[in-house]
Amino acid sequence: MRGLSAFPYQLLAICGIFLTNVINYIIASYGSRSWDVNTGWRWMLELGAIPAAAFLLSMVRAPESPRSSFKPAEPKRDSRCSSTSSAPNRHAFALTTYASVKLETEMSHEFHDLFRPGLRKALVIGALIKA
């Protein structure tokens, strides 16, 4: 079941990237070098946004993952959370997932944690590498 829900996501992502590259090739082949530099890149960017918008709209209807059903408040027994056949295995999976969600929530609670002294240097270096 999980594989079936992940397949359309991957297919849409790859098809969108491929379609954008094909569109960019067609646009680049019709204009001169100066037209590509002055105007062609705008067409490439705007037409490449169409598959991205279609992908975004399709993700609105995508099913939630089993992990998203866990709230940090309390673990719950849910038969949908695992494909294992026995109840103890499902409950163990639920407890493990609950602990993971709780830890993630606690660790990423504050945005200003990015600016802690231990991470500040790495954040500045990462921002300057791109620039």
mmCIF file of N, CA and C in Angstrom:
data_model
loop_
_atom_site.group_PDB
_atom_site.id
_atom_site.type_symbol
_atom_site.label_atom_id
_atom_site.label_comp_id
_atom_site.label_asym_id
_atom_site.label_seq_id
_atom_site.Cartn_x
_atom_site.Cartn_y
_atom_site.Cartn_z
ATOM 1 N N MET A 1 0.826 -1.195 0.000
ATOM 2 C CA MET A 1 0.000 0.000 0.000
ATOM 3 C C MET A 1 0.872 1.261 0.000
ATOM 4 N N ARG A 2 1.928 1.228 0.809
ATOM 5 C CA ARG A 2 2.811 2.387 0.875
ATOM 6 C C ARG A 2 3.519 2.605 -0.459
ATOM 7 N N GLY A 3 3.905 1.537 -1.107
ATOM 8 C CA GLY A 3 4.556 1.649 -2.403
ATOM 9 C C GLY A 3 3.633 2.200 -3.467
ATOM 10 N N LEU A 4 2.371 1.808 -3.409
ATOM 11 C CA LEU A 4 1.404 2.320 -4.371
ATOM 12 C C LEU A 4 1.153 3.809 -4.196
ATOM 13 N N SER A 5 1.230 4.302 -2.983
ATOM 14 C CA SER A 5 1.019 5.730 -2.773
ATOM 15 C C SER A 5 2.272 6.542 -3.097
ATOM 16 N N ALA A 6 3.449 5.936 -3.036
ATOM 17 C CA ALA A 6 4.682 6.644 -3.348
ATOM 18 C C ALA A 6 4.958 6.676 -4.848
ATOM 19 N N PHE A 7 4.450 5.713 -5.582
ATOM 20 C CA PHE A 7 4.715 5.642 -7.018
ATOM 21 C C PHE A 7 4.204 6.854 -7.788
ATOM 22 N N PRO A 8 2.956 7.289 -7.609
ATOM 23 C CA PRO A 8 2.505 8.473 -8.358
ATOM 24 C C PRO A 8 3.324 9.725 -8.041
ATOM 25 N N TYR A 9 3.748 9.859 -6.806
ATOM 26 C CA TYR A 9 4.582 10.997 -6.429
ATOM 27 C C TYR A 9 5.879 10.999 -7.235
ATOM 28 N N GLN A 10 6.555 9.864 -7.257
ATOM 29 C CA GLN A 10 7.815 9.770 -7.989
ATOM 30 C C GLN A 10 7.599 9.944 -9.492
ATOM 31 N N LEU A 11 6.532 9.350 -10.006
ATOM 32 C CA LEU A 11 6.243 9.457 -11.437
ATOM 33 C C LEU A 11 5.978 10.902 -11.832
ATOM 34 N N LEU A 12 5.182 11.615 -11.062
ATOM 35 C CA LEU A 12 4.896 13.014 -11.378
ATOM 36 C C LEU A 12 6.152 13.874 -11.284
ATOM 37 N N ALA A 13 6.994 13.622 -10.312
ATOM 38 C CA ALA A 13 8.226 14.404 -10.168
ATOM 39 C C ALA A 13 9.141 14.192 -11.377
ATOM 40 N N ILE A 14 9.354 12.958 -11.754
ATOM 41 C CA ILE A 14 10.243 12.661 -12.880
ATOM 42 C C ILE A 14 9.658 13.159 -14.188
ATOM 43 N N CYS A 15 8.366 12.961 -14.398
ATOM 44 C CA CYS A 15 7.729 13.446 -15.631
ATOM 45 C C CYS A 15 7.777 14.967 -15.715
ATOM 46 N N GLY A 16 7.600 15.647 -14.601
ATOM 47 C CA GLY A 16 7.678 17.105 -14.595
ATOM 48 C C GLY A 16 9.072 17.599 -14.939
ATOM 49 N N ILE A 17 10.085 16.963 -14.381
ATOM 50 C CA ILE A 17 11.464 17.346 -14.698
ATOM 51 C C ILE A 17 11.764 17.080 -16.165
ATOM 52 N N PHE A 18 11.352 15.926 -16.667
ATOM 53 C CA PHE A 18 11.590 15.589 -18.074
ATOM 54 C C PHE A 18 10.861 16.566 -18.996
ATOM 55 N N LEU A 19 9.612 16.842 -18.707
ATOM 56 C CA LEU A 19 8.828 17.748 -19.534
ATOM 57 C C LEU A 19 9.428 19.155 -19.533
ATOM 58 N N THR A 20 9.900 19.606 -18.400
ATOM 59 C CA THR A 20 10.535 20.915 -18.325
ATOM 60 C C THR A 20 11.805 20.957 -19.169
ATOM 61 N N ASN A 21 12.593 19.907 -19.132
ATOM 62 C CA ASN A 21 13.808 19.870 -19.958
ATOM 63 C C ASN A 21 13.482 19.840 -21.445
ATOM 64 N N VAL A 22 12.458 19.113 -21.843
ATOM 65 C CA VAL A 22 12.049 19.080 -23.249
ATOM 66 C C VAL A 22 11.578 20.464 -23.691
ATOM 67 N N ILE A 23 10.772 21.117 -22.872
ATOM 68 C CA ILE A 23 10.289 22.468 -23.190
ATOM 69 C C ILE A 23 11.469 23.431 -23.314
ATOM 70 N N ASN A 24 12.420 23.358 -22.401
ATOM 71 C CA ASN A 24 13.592 24.234 -22.461
ATOM 72 C C ASN A 24 14.418 23.986 -23.710
ATOM 73 N N TYR A 25 14.552 22.735 -24.117
ATOM 74 C CA TYR A 25 15.300 22.418 -25.342
ATOM 75 C C TYR A 25 14.608 23.004 -26.564
ATOM 76 N N ILE A 26 13.300 22.860 -26.636
ATOM 77 C CA ILE A 26 12.545 23.390 -27.778
ATOM 78 C C ILE A 26 12.658 24.912 -27.827
ATOM 79 N N ILE A 27 12.511 25.569 -26.700
ATOM 80 C CA ILE A 27 12.621 27.028 -26.668
ATOM 81 C C ILE A 27 14.025 27.474 -27.069
ATOM 82 N N ALA A 28 15.037 26.802 -26.572
ATOM 83 C CA ALA A 28 16.418 27.176 -26.888
ATOM 84 C C ALA A 28 16.755 26.937 -28.352
ATOM 85 N N SER A 29 16.130 25.950 -28.974
ATOM 86 C CA SER A 29 16.459 25.649 -30.372
ATOM 87 C C SER A 29 15.803 26.605 -31.363
ATOM 88 N N TYR A 30 14.788 27.342 -30.962
ATOM 89 C CA TYR A 30 14.100 28.246 -31.880
ATOM 90 C C TYR A 30 14.679 29.652 -31.899
ATOM 91 N N GLY A 31 15.401 30.046 -30.897
ATOM 92 C CA GLY A 31 15.900 31.421 -30.848
ATOM 93 C C GLY A 31 17.399 31.483 -31.044
ATOM 94 N N SER A 32 17.866 32.705 -31.286
ATOM 95 C CA SER A 32 19.307 32.915 -31.383
ATOM 96 C C SER A 32 19.891 32.988 -29.966
ATOM 97 N N ARG A 33 21.184 33.057 -29.886
ATOM 98 C CA ARG A 33 21.848 33.120 -28.581
ATOM 99 C C ARG A 33 21.427 34.373 -27.804
ATOM 100 N N SER A 34 21.381 35.510 -28.498
ATOM 101 C CA SER A 34 21.005 36.751 -27.815
ATOM 102 C C SER A 34 19.542 36.719 -27.374
ATOM 103 N N TRP A 35 18.659 36.109 -28.174
ATOM 104 C CA TRP A 35 17.252 36.004 -27.776
ATOM 105 C C TRP A 35 17.113 35.109 -26.546
ATOM 106 N N ASP A 36 17.889 34.009 -26.518
ATOM 107 C CA ASP A 36 17.862 33.119 -25.348
ATOM 108 C C ASP A 36 18.297 33.848 -24.086
ATOM 109 N N VAL A 37 19.345 34.662 -24.196
ATOM 110 C CA VAL A 37 19.869 35.369 -23.023
ATOM 111 C C VAL A 37 18.904 36.456 -22.570
ATOM 112 N N ASN A 38 18.301 37.172 -23.525
ATOM 113 C CA ASN A 38 17.433 38.297 -23.170
ATOM 114 C C ASN A 38 15.993 37.879 -22.871
ATOM 115 N N THR A 39 15.443 36.938 -23.627
ATOM 116 C CA THR A 39 14.019 36.620 -23.511
ATOM 117 C C THR A 39 13.740 35.141 -23.274
ATOM 118 N N GLY A 40 14.520 34.280 -23.870
ATOM 119 C CA GLY A 40 14.242 32.845 -23.827
ATOM 120 C C GLY A 40 14.191 32.268 -22.425
ATOM 121 N N TRP A 41 15.059 32.742 -21.551
ATOM 122 C CA TRP A 41 15.073 32.207 -20.190
ATOM 123 C C TRP A 41 13.770 32.489 -19.471
ATOM 124 N N ARG A 42 13.111 33.614 -19.809
ATOM 125 C CA ARG A 42 11.823 33.916 -19.173
ATOM 126 C C ARG A 42 10.765 32.903 -19.592
ATOM 127 N N TRP A 43 10.763 32.577 -20.878
ATOM 128 C CA TRP A 43 9.827 31.561 -21.378
ATOM 129 C C TRP A 43 10.098 30.212 -20.737
ATOM 130 N N MET A 44 11.369 29.883 -20.618
ATOM 131 C CA MET A 44 11.732 28.607 -20.000
ATOM 132 C C MET A 44 11.240 28.539 -18.560
ATOM 133 N N LEU A 45 11.441 29.606 -17.819
ATOM 134 C CA LEU A 45 11.029 29.644 -16.418
ATOM 135 C C LEU A 45 9.507 29.584 -16.292
ATOM 136 N N GLU A 46 8.803 30.377 -17.097
ATOM 137 C CA GLU A 46 7.350 30.437 -17.001
ATOM 138 C C GLU A 46 6.695 29.122 -17.444
ATOM 139 N N LEU A 47 7.160 28.556 -18.556
ATOM 140 C CA LEU A 47 6.567 27.295 -19.027
ATOM 141 C C LEU A 47 6.988 26.118 -18.146
ATOM 142 N N GLY A 48 8.145 26.208 -17.517
ATOM 143 C CA GLY A 48 8.572 25.159 -16.595
ATOM 144 C C GLY A 48 7.762 25.169 -15.306
ATOM 145 N N ALA A 49 7.119 26.298 -15.020
ATOM 146 C CA ALA A 49 6.289 26.386 -13.817
ATOM 147 C C ALA A 49 4.968 25.630 -13.986
ATOM 148 N N ILE A 50 4.566 25.353 -15.202
ATOM 149 C CA ILE A 50 3.294 24.640 -15.441
ATOM 150 C C ILE A 50 3.332 23.226 -14.864
ATOM 151 N N PRO A 51 4.354 22.395 -15.183
ATOM 152 C CA PRO A 51 4.393 21.070 -14.550
ATOM 153 C C PRO A 51 4.542 21.151 -13.029
ATOM 154 N N ALA A 52 5.255 22.165 -12.547
ATOM 155 C CA ALA A 52 5.402 22.318 -11.095
ATOM 156 C C ALA A 52 4.053 22.634 -10.451
ATOM 157 N N ALA A 53 3.253 23.474 -11.100
ATOM 158 C CA ALA A 53 1.924 23.797 -10.569
ATOM 159 C C ALA A 53 1.010 22.574 -10.617
ATOM 160 N N ALA A 54 1.103 21.797 -11.707
ATOM 161 C CA ALA A 54 0.288 20.571 -11.801
ATOM 162 C C ALA A 54 0.683 19.584 -10.707
ATOM 163 N N PHE A 55 1.964 19.480 -10.431
ATOM 164 C CA PHE A 55 2.441 18.598 -9.366
ATOM 165 C C PHE A 55 1.929 19.068 -8.007
ATOM 166 N N LEU A 56 1.990 20.380 -7.776
ATOM 167 C CA LEU A 56 1.516 20.933 -6.518
ATOM 168 C C LEU A 56 0.025 20.667 -6.331
ATOM 169 N N LEU A 57 -0.755 20.855 -7.373
ATOM 170 C CA LEU A 57 -2.190 20.597 -7.283
ATOM 171 C C LEU A 57 -2.489 19.113 -7.064
ATOM 172 N N SER A 58 -1.692 18.235 -7.668
ATOM 173 C CA SER A 58 -1.931 16.805 -7.477
ATOM 174 C C SER A 58 -1.572 16.351 -6.063
ATOM 175 N N MET A 59 -0.629 17.042 -5.422
ATOM 176 C CA MET A 59 -0.232 16.655 -4.070
ATOM 177 C C MET A 59 -1.278 17.039 -3.022
ATOM 178 N N VAL A 60 -2.195 17.918 -3.382
ATOM 179 C CA VAL A 60 -3.257 18.288 -2.443
ATOM 180 C C VAL A 60 -4.114 17.068 -2.128
ATOM 181 N N ARG A 61 -4.307 16.207 -3.123
ATOM 182 C CA ARG A 61 -5.146 15.033 -2.942
ATOM 183 C C ARG A 61 -4.359 13.790 -2.529
ATOM 184 N N ALA A 62 -3.067 13.928 -2.310
ATOM 185 C CA ALA A 62 -2.243 12.775 -1.927
ATOM 186 C C ALA A 62 -2.624 12.310 -0.518
ATOM 187 N N PRO A 63 -2.631 11.005 -0.295
ATOM 188 C CA PRO A 63 -2.977 10.511 1.040
ATOM 189 C C PRO A 63 -1.880 10.832 2.048
ATOM 190 N N GLU A 64 -2.284 10.985 3.291
ATOM 191 C CA GLU A 64 -1.316 11.225 4.348
ATOM 192 C C GLU A 64 -0.567 9.937 4.658
ATOM 193 N N SER A 65 0.641 10.082 5.144
ATOM 194 C CA SER A 65 1.418 8.905 5.510
ATOM 195 C C SER A 65 0.926 8.380 6.859
ATOM 196 N N PRO A 66 1.206 7.115 7.161
ATOM 197 C CA PRO A 66 0.821 6.601 8.482
ATOM 198 C C PRO A 66 1.468 7.385 9.616
ATOM 199 N N ARG A 67 2.634 7.933 9.376
ATOM 200 C CA ARG A 67 3.342 8.698 10.395
ATOM 201 C C ARG A 67 2.595 9.981 10.758
ATOM 202 N N SER A 68 1.867 10.543 9.797
ATOM 203 C CA SER A 68 1.173 11.798 10.074
ATOM 204 C C SER A 68 -0.041 11.606 10.975
ATOM 205 N N SER A 69 -0.463 10.348 11.195
ATOM 206 C CA SER A 69 -1.610 10.120 12.070
ATOM 207 C C SER A 69 -1.231 10.171 13.545
ATOM 208 N N PHE A 70 0.069 10.230 13.832
ATOM 209 C CA PHE A 70 0.522 10.273 15.221
ATOM 210 C C PHE A 70 0.664 11.713 15.679
ATOM 211 N N LYS A 71 0.053 12.017 16.771
ATOM 212 C CA LYS A 71 0.192 13.326 17.402
ATOM 213 C C LYS A 71 1.148 13.159 18.579
ATOM 214 N N PRO A 72 1.873 14.199 18.941
ATOM 215 C CA PRO A 72 2.812 14.044 20.048
ATOM 216 C C PRO A 72 2.142 13.815 21.412
ATOM 217 N N ALA A 73 0.838 13.910 21.494
ATOM 218 C CA ALA A 73 0.155 13.786 22.784
ATOM 219 C C ALA A 73 0.217 12.364 23.333
ATOM 220 N N GLU A 74 -0.150 11.388 22.530
ATOM 221 C CA GLU A 74 -0.163 10.023 23.047
ATOM 222 C C GLU A 74 -0.109 9.007 21.908
ATOM 223 N N PRO A 75 0.526 7.862 22.149
ATOM 224 C CA PRO A 75 0.524 6.821 21.123
ATOM 225 C C PRO A 75 -0.846 6.158 21.070
ATOM 226 N N LYS A 76 -1.187 5.674 19.905
ATOM 227 C CA LYS A 76 -2.466 4.989 19.813
ATOM 228 C C LYS A 76 -2.294 3.677 19.071
ATOM 229 N N ARG A 77 -3.144 2.763 19.391
ATOM 230 C CA ARG A 77 -3.148 1.499 18.673
ATOM 231 C C ARG A 77 -3.973 1.687 17.428
ATOM 232 N N ASP A 78 -3.347 1.456 16.301
ATOM 233 C CA ASP A 78 -4.033 1.671 15.039
ATOM 234 C C ASP A 78 -3.610 0.574 14.083
ATOM 235 N N SER A 79 -4.569 -0.124 13.540
ATOM 236 C CA SER A 79 -4.247 -1.216 12.626
ATOM 237 C C SER A 79 -3.743 -0.700 11.296
ATOM 238 N N ARG A 80 -3.946 0.602 10.999
ATOM 239 C CA ARG A 80 -3.491 1.151 9.729
ATOM 240 C C ARG A 80 -2.020 1.532 9.758
ATOM 241 N N CYS A 81 -1.375 1.531 10.909
ATOM 242 C CA CYS A 81 -0.025 2.072 11.019
ATOM 243 C C CYS A 81 1.057 1.100 10.573
ATOM 244 N N SER A 82 0.751 -0.125 10.304
ATOM 245 C CA SER A 82 1.772 -1.065 9.877
ATOM 246 C C SER A 82 1.141 -2.181 9.058
ATOM 247 N N SER A 83 1.931 -2.742 8.192
ATOM 248 C CA SER A 83 1.415 -3.834 7.374
ATOM 249 C C SER A 83 1.711 -5.197 7.989
ATOM 250 N N THR A 84 2.271 -5.221 9.188
ATOM 251 C CA THR A 84 2.554 -6.499 9.831
ATOM 252 C C THR A 84 1.247 -7.142 10.268
ATOM 253 N N SER A 85 1.261 -8.442 10.402
ATOM 254 C CA SER A 85 0.007 -9.158 10.619
ATOM 255 C C SER A 85 -0.397 -9.285 12.078
ATOM 256 N N SER A 86 0.537 -9.240 13.005
ATOM 257 C CA SER A 86 0.168 -9.477 14.399
ATOM 258 C C SER A 86 -0.007 -8.164 15.152
ATOM 259 N N ALA A 87 -0.903 -8.180 16.116
ATOM 260 C CA ALA A 87 -1.201 -6.986 16.901
ATOM 261 C C ALA A 87 0.000 -6.495 17.711
ATOM 262 N N PRO A 88 0.790 -7.371 18.356
ATOM 263 C CA PRO A 88 1.961 -6.857 19.086
ATOM 264 C C PRO A 88 2.949 -6.128 18.173
ATOM 265 N N ASN A 89 3.135 -6.642 16.959
ATOM 266 C CA ASN A 89 4.032 -5.965 16.026
ATOM 267 C C ASN A 89 3.488 -4.599 15.637
ATOM 268 N N ARG A 90 2.188 -4.499 15.423
ATOM 269 C CA ARG A 90 1.572 -3.218 15.075
ATOM 270 C C ARG A 90 1.733 -2.239 16.230
ATOM 271 N N HIS A 91 1.520 -2.721 17.436
ATOM 272 C CA HIS A 91 1.635 -1.837 18.593
ATOM 273 C C HIS A 91 3.087 -1.401 18.803
ATOM 274 N N ALA A 92 4.032 -2.302 18.605
ATOM 275 C CA ALA A 92 5.449 -1.940 18.732
ATOM 276 C C ALA A 92 5.821 -0.902 17.678
ATOM 277 N N PHE A 93 5.316 -1.092 16.460
ATOM 278 C CA PHE A 93 5.570 -0.109 15.405
ATOM 279 C C PHE A 93 4.958 1.243 15.774
ATOM 280 N N ALA A 94 3.740 1.215 16.338
ATOM 281 C CA ALA A 94 3.070 2.454 16.734
ATOM 282 C C ALA A 94 3.870 3.168 17.813
ATOM 283 N N LEU A 95 4.383 2.433 18.800
ATOM 284 C CA LEU A 95 5.169 3.053 19.869
ATOM 285 C C LEU A 95 6.475 3.632 19.352
ATOM 286 N N THR A 96 7.125 2.923 18.443
ATOM 287 C CA THR A 96 8.365 3.405 17.853
ATOM 288 C C THR A 96 8.119 4.677 17.048
ATOM 289 N N THR A 97 7.065 4.673 16.262
ATOM 290 C CA THR A 97 6.736 5.843 15.453
ATOM 291 C C THR A 97 6.358 7.017 16.343
ATOM 292 N N TYR A 98 5.612 6.747 17.398
ATOM 293 C CA TYR A 98 5.239 7.800 18.338
ATOM 294 C C TYR A 98 6.485 8.431 18.962
ATOM 295 N N ALA A 99 7.436 7.608 19.376
ATOM 296 C CA ALA A 99 8.666 8.127 19.981
ATOM 297 C C ALA A 99 9.448 8.971 18.982
ATOM 298 N N SER A 100 9.473 8.535 17.740
ATOM 299 C CA SER A 100 10.175 9.282 16.707
ATOM 300 C C SER A 100 9.518 10.639 16.449
ATOM 301 N N VAL A 101 8.196 10.652 16.369
ATOM 302 C CA VAL A 101 7.467 11.908 16.143
ATOM 303 C C VAL A 101 7.657 12.848 17.323
ATOM 304 N N LYS A 102 7.617 12.321 18.538
ATOM 305 C CA LYS A 102 7.789 13.140 19.742
ATOM 306 C C LYS A 102 9.185 13.754 19.775
ATOM 307 N N LEU A 103 10.219 12.957 19.475
ATOM 308 C CA LEU A 103 11.583 13.459 19.471
ATOM 309 C C LEU A 103 11.763 14.531 18.398
ATOM 310 N N GLU A 104 11.210 14.289 17.227
ATOM 311 C CA GLU A 104 11.313 15.264 16.143
ATOM 312 C C GLU A 104 10.623 16.571 16.510
ATOM 313 N N THR A 105 9.471 16.474 17.148
ATOM 314 C CA THR A 105 8.740 17.665 17.567
ATOM 315 C C THR A 105 9.525 18.449 18.602
ATOM 316 N N GLU A 106 10.139 17.752 19.541
ATOM 317 C CA GLU A 106 10.923 18.429 20.571
ATOM 318 C C GLU A 106 12.175 19.077 19.996
ATOM 319 N N MET A 107 12.815 18.411 19.038
ATOM 320 C CA MET A 107 14.061 18.931 18.485
ATOM 321 C C MET A 107 13.848 20.108 17.548
ATOM 322 N N SER A 108 12.732 20.137 16.824
ATOM 323 C CA SER A 108 12.514 21.205 15.852
ATOM 324 C C SER A 108 11.444 22.175 16.320
ATOM 325 N N HIS A 109 11.401 22.391 17.611
ATOM 326 C CA HIS A 109 10.343 23.212 18.175
ATOM 327 C C HIS A 109 10.538 24.692 17.886
ATOM 328 N N GLU A 110 11.760 25.165 17.915
ATOM 329 C CA GLU A 110 12.017 26.587 17.796
ATOM 330 C C GLU A 110 12.883 26.885 16.581
ATOM 331 N N PHE A 111 12.500 27.923 15.828
ATOM 332 C CA PHE A 111 13.272 28.356 14.671
ATOM 333 C C PHE A 111 14.606 28.966 15.097
ATOM 334 N N HIS A 112 14.612 29.660 16.207
ATOM 335 C CA HIS A 112 15.838 30.338 16.635
ATOM 336 C C HIS A 112 16.917 29.357 17.076
ATOM 337 N N ASP A 113 16.605 28.070 17.166
ATOM 338 C CA ASP A 113 17.632 27.084 17.473
ATOM 339 C C ASP A 113 18.685 27.010 16.364
ATOM 340 N N LEU A 114 18.327 27.444 15.149
ATOM 341 C CA LEU A 114 19.300 27.461 14.059
ATOM 342 C C LEU A 114 20.445 28.424 14.336
ATOM 343 N N PHE A 115 20.203 29.402 15.178
ATOM 344 C CA PHE A 115 21.194 30.425 15.443
ATOM 345 C C PHE A 115 21.971 30.191 16.740
ATOM 346 N N ARG A 116 21.894 28.972 17.264
ATOM 347 C CA ARG A 116 22.691 28.625 18.436
ATOM 348 C C ARG A 116 24.164 28.728 18.082
ATOM 349 N N PRO A 117 25.009 28.955 19.073
ATOM 350 C CA PRO A 117 26.441 29.101 18.782
ATOM 351 C C PRO A 117 27.036 27.903 18.028
ATOM 352 N N GLY A 118 26.593 26.710 18.287
ATOM 353 C CA GLY A 118 27.147 25.547 17.605
ATOM 354 C C GLY A 118 26.740 25.441 16.145
ATOM 355 N N LEU A 119 25.596 25.980 15.793
ATOM 356 C CA LEU A 119 25.100 25.889 14.427
ATOM 357 C C LEU A 119 25.267 27.177 13.633
ATOM 358 N N ARG A 120 25.514 28.273 14.300
ATOM 359 C CA ARG A 120 25.581 29.570 13.633
ATOM 360 C C ARG A 120 26.667 29.595 12.553
ATOM 361 N N LYS A 121 27.846 29.062 12.869
ATOM 362 C CA LYS A 121 28.957 29.066 11.919
ATOM 363 C C LYS A 121 28.606 28.236 10.679
ATOM 364 N N ALA A 122 28.020 27.062 10.875
ATOM 365 C CA ALA A 122 27.638 26.218 9.741
ATOM 366 C C ALA A 122 26.547 26.890 8.898
ATOM 367 N N LEU A 123 25.629 27.586 9.532
ATOM 368 C CA LEU A 123 24.563 28.285 8.821
ATOM 369 C C LEU A 123 25.137 29.395 7.948
ATOM 370 N N VAL A 124 26.073 30.173 8.487
ATOM 371 C CA VAL A 124 26.704 31.260 7.725
ATOM 372 C C VAL A 124 27.498 30.699 6.563
ATOM 373 N N ILE A 125 28.283 29.651 6.799
ATOM 374 C CA ILE A 125 29.077 29.045 5.727
ATOM 375 C C ILE A 125 28.166 28.502 4.637
ATOM 376 N N GLY A 126 27.095 27.803 5.021
ATOM 377 C CA GLY A 126 26.166 27.279 4.029
ATOM 378 C C GLY A 126 25.501 28.361 3.209
ATOM 379 N N ALA A 127 25.156 29.469 3.829
ATOM 380 C CA ALA A 127 24.537 30.576 3.108
ATOM 381 C C ALA A 127 25.521 31.260 2.175
ATOM 382 N N LEU A 128 26.785 31.343 2.580
ATOM 383 C CA LEU A 128 27.786 32.011 1.745
ATOM 384 C C LEU A 128 28.278 31.142 0.592
ATOM 385 N N ILE A 129 28.208 29.828 0.752
ATOM 386 C CA ILE A 129 28.635 28.931 -0.334
ATOM 387 C C ILE A 129 27.764 29.123 -1.552
ATOM 388 N N LYS A 130 26.464 29.255 -1.355
ATOM 389 C CA LYS A 130 25.545 29.435 -2.471
ATOM 390 C C LYS A 130 25.729 30.781 -3.143
ATOM 391 N N ALA A 131 26.070 31.794 -2.357
ATOM 392 C CA ALA A 131 26.203 33.152 -2.910
ATOM 393 C C ALA A 131 27.453 33.316 -3.687
#
